One Martini backbone bead per residue (centre of mass of N, CA, C, O) as a GRO file, in nm:
protein
  104
    1MET     BB    1  10.439  13.299   4.977
    2SER     BB    2  10.559  13.172   4.686
    3ARG     BB    3  10.439  13.137   4.347
    4THR     BB    4  10.355  13.017   4.072
    5HIS     BB    5  10.142  13.070   3.814
    6ASP     BB    6  10.016  12.773   3.834
    7GLU     BB    7   9.925  12.822   4.159
    8VAL     BB    8   9.741  13.056   4.100
    9ASP     BB    9   9.448  13.213   4.211
   10VAL     BB   10   9.228  13.385   4.030
   11THR     BB   11   9.048  13.651   4.135
   12VAL     BB   12   8.694  13.697   4.052
   13GLN     BB   13   8.489  13.988   4.026
   14VAL     BB   14   8.138  14.024   3.973
   15GLN     BB   15   7.860  14.139   3.874
   16PRO     BB   16   7.553  14.102   3.877
   17GLY     BB   17   7.473  13.940   3.558
   18MET     BB   18   7.747  13.852   3.408
   19GLY     BB   19   7.848  13.577   3.481
   20ARG     BB   20   8.044  13.289   3.464
   21ARG     BB   21   8.188  13.307   3.190
   22VAL     BB   22   8.341  13.577   3.241
   23GLN     BB   23   8.493  13.476   3.484
   24VAL     BB   24   8.650  13.252   3.342
   25TYR     BB   25   8.774  13.426   3.121
   26ALA     BB   26   8.936  13.613   3.308
   27ARG     BB   27   9.104  13.396   3.444
   28GLU     BB   28   9.242  13.289   3.185
   29LYS     BB   29   9.369  13.557   3.079
   30VAL     BB   30   9.537  13.627   3.334
   31ALA     BB   31   9.689  13.362   3.355
   32ALA     BB   32   9.827  13.394   3.080
   33ALA     BB   33   9.980  13.652   3.151
   34ILE     BB   34  10.136  13.535   3.394
   35GLY     BB   35  10.289  13.316   3.217
   36HIS     BB   36  10.507  13.553   3.112
   37THR     BB   37  10.632  13.516   3.394
   38GLY     BB   38  10.913  13.431   3.618
   39ARG     BB   39  10.772  13.533   3.860
   40PRO     BB   40  10.647  13.548   4.153
   41VAL     BB   41  10.307  13.495   4.265
   42LEU     BB   42  10.101  13.618   4.522
   43PHE     BB   43   9.868  13.771   4.350
   44ALA     BB   44   9.528  13.770   4.184
   45ARG     BB   45   9.307  14.037   4.073
   46VAL     BB   46   8.960  14.076   3.962
   47ARG     BB   47   8.738  14.337   3.825
   48LEU     BB   48   8.389  14.371   3.727
   49ASP     BB   49   8.218  14.654   3.579
   50ARG     BB   50   7.892  14.824   3.550
   51ILE     BB   51   7.733  15.082   3.441
   52GLY     BB   52   7.389  15.207   3.444
   53ASN     BB   53   7.434  15.388   3.197
   54PRO     BB   54   7.311  15.358   2.871
   55ALA     BB   55   7.485  15.619   2.750
   56ALA     BB   56   7.745  15.500   2.795
   57THR     BB   57   8.070  15.476   2.725
   58ARG     BB   58   8.225  15.219   2.812
   59PRO     BB   59   8.074  15.058   3.082
   60VAL     BB   60   8.318  14.863   3.116
   61THR     BB   61   8.526  14.746   3.390
   62ALA     BB   62   8.868  14.638   3.421
   63ARG     BB   63   9.051  14.508   3.702
   64ALA     BB   64   9.400  14.475   3.819
   65GLU     BB   65   9.599  14.272   4.054
   66ILE     BB   66   9.955  14.206   4.061
   67ASP     BB   67  10.187  14.010   4.248
   68LEU     BB   68  10.541  14.042   4.185
   69ASN     BB   69  10.731  13.989   4.430
   70GLY     BB   70  10.615  14.293   4.553
   71HIS     BB   71  10.507  14.392   4.271
   72VAL     BB   72  10.240  14.594   4.181
   73LEU     BB   73  10.005  14.554   3.938
   74HIS     BB   74   9.810  14.790   3.748
   75ALA     BB   75   9.493  14.754   3.575
   76GLU     BB   76   9.289  14.914   3.309
   77ALA     BB   77   8.963  14.872   3.141
   78HIS     BB   78   8.752  14.990   2.868
   79ALA     BB   79   8.417  14.885   2.752
   80ASP     BB   80   8.127  14.741   2.610
   81THR     BB   81   8.237  14.461   2.713
   82PRO     BB   82   8.364  14.223   2.914
   83TYR     BB   83   8.546  14.080   2.704
   84GLU     BB   84   8.687  14.331   2.596
   85ALA     BB   85   8.801  14.425   2.869
   86VAL     BB   86   8.974  14.171   2.918
   87ASP     BB   87   9.151  14.191   2.668
   88LEU     BB   88   9.269  14.469   2.739
   89LEU     BB   89   9.383  14.389   3.011
   90GLN     BB   90   9.583  14.183   2.908
   91ASP     BB   91   9.746  14.381   2.738
   92HIS     BB   92   9.835  14.563   2.974
   93LEU     BB   93   9.982  14.346   3.136
   94LEU     BB   94  10.186  14.261   2.921
   95ALA     BB   95  10.318  14.539   2.890
   96GLN     BB   96  10.414  14.568   3.181
   97MET     BB   97  10.588  14.311   3.190
   98GLU     BB   98  10.773  14.392   2.961
   99ARG     BB   99  10.882  14.653   3.086
  100ARG     BB  100  10.990  14.525   3.346
  101THR     BB  101  11.193  14.336   3.201
  102ALA     BB  102  11.354  14.559   3.042
  103VAL     BB  103  11.463  14.710   3.299
  104ARG     BB  104  11.629  14.453   3.426
   0.00000   0.00000   0.00000
């Protein structure tokens, strides 16, 4: 069953300790990115992870999978904070959707 972007529940998985706020933030940002496509969205998933090494640069990773009517977009972003990673992830998704639209 295909749904419009307004009907899709963006699933967001975060590591323990990241908090509900960042989960809501990620859901809103990815939903906003999905809103820029006119294609049916079959699913949208986001995962936020933080590596435990305090010396690591850009320790937070945000990953997304968005199924646009059978074509799955994958995006990944690394940053110092979860919010920054989500912002970068949204930028990557928007760029992919723009490229995909330009090709068609």
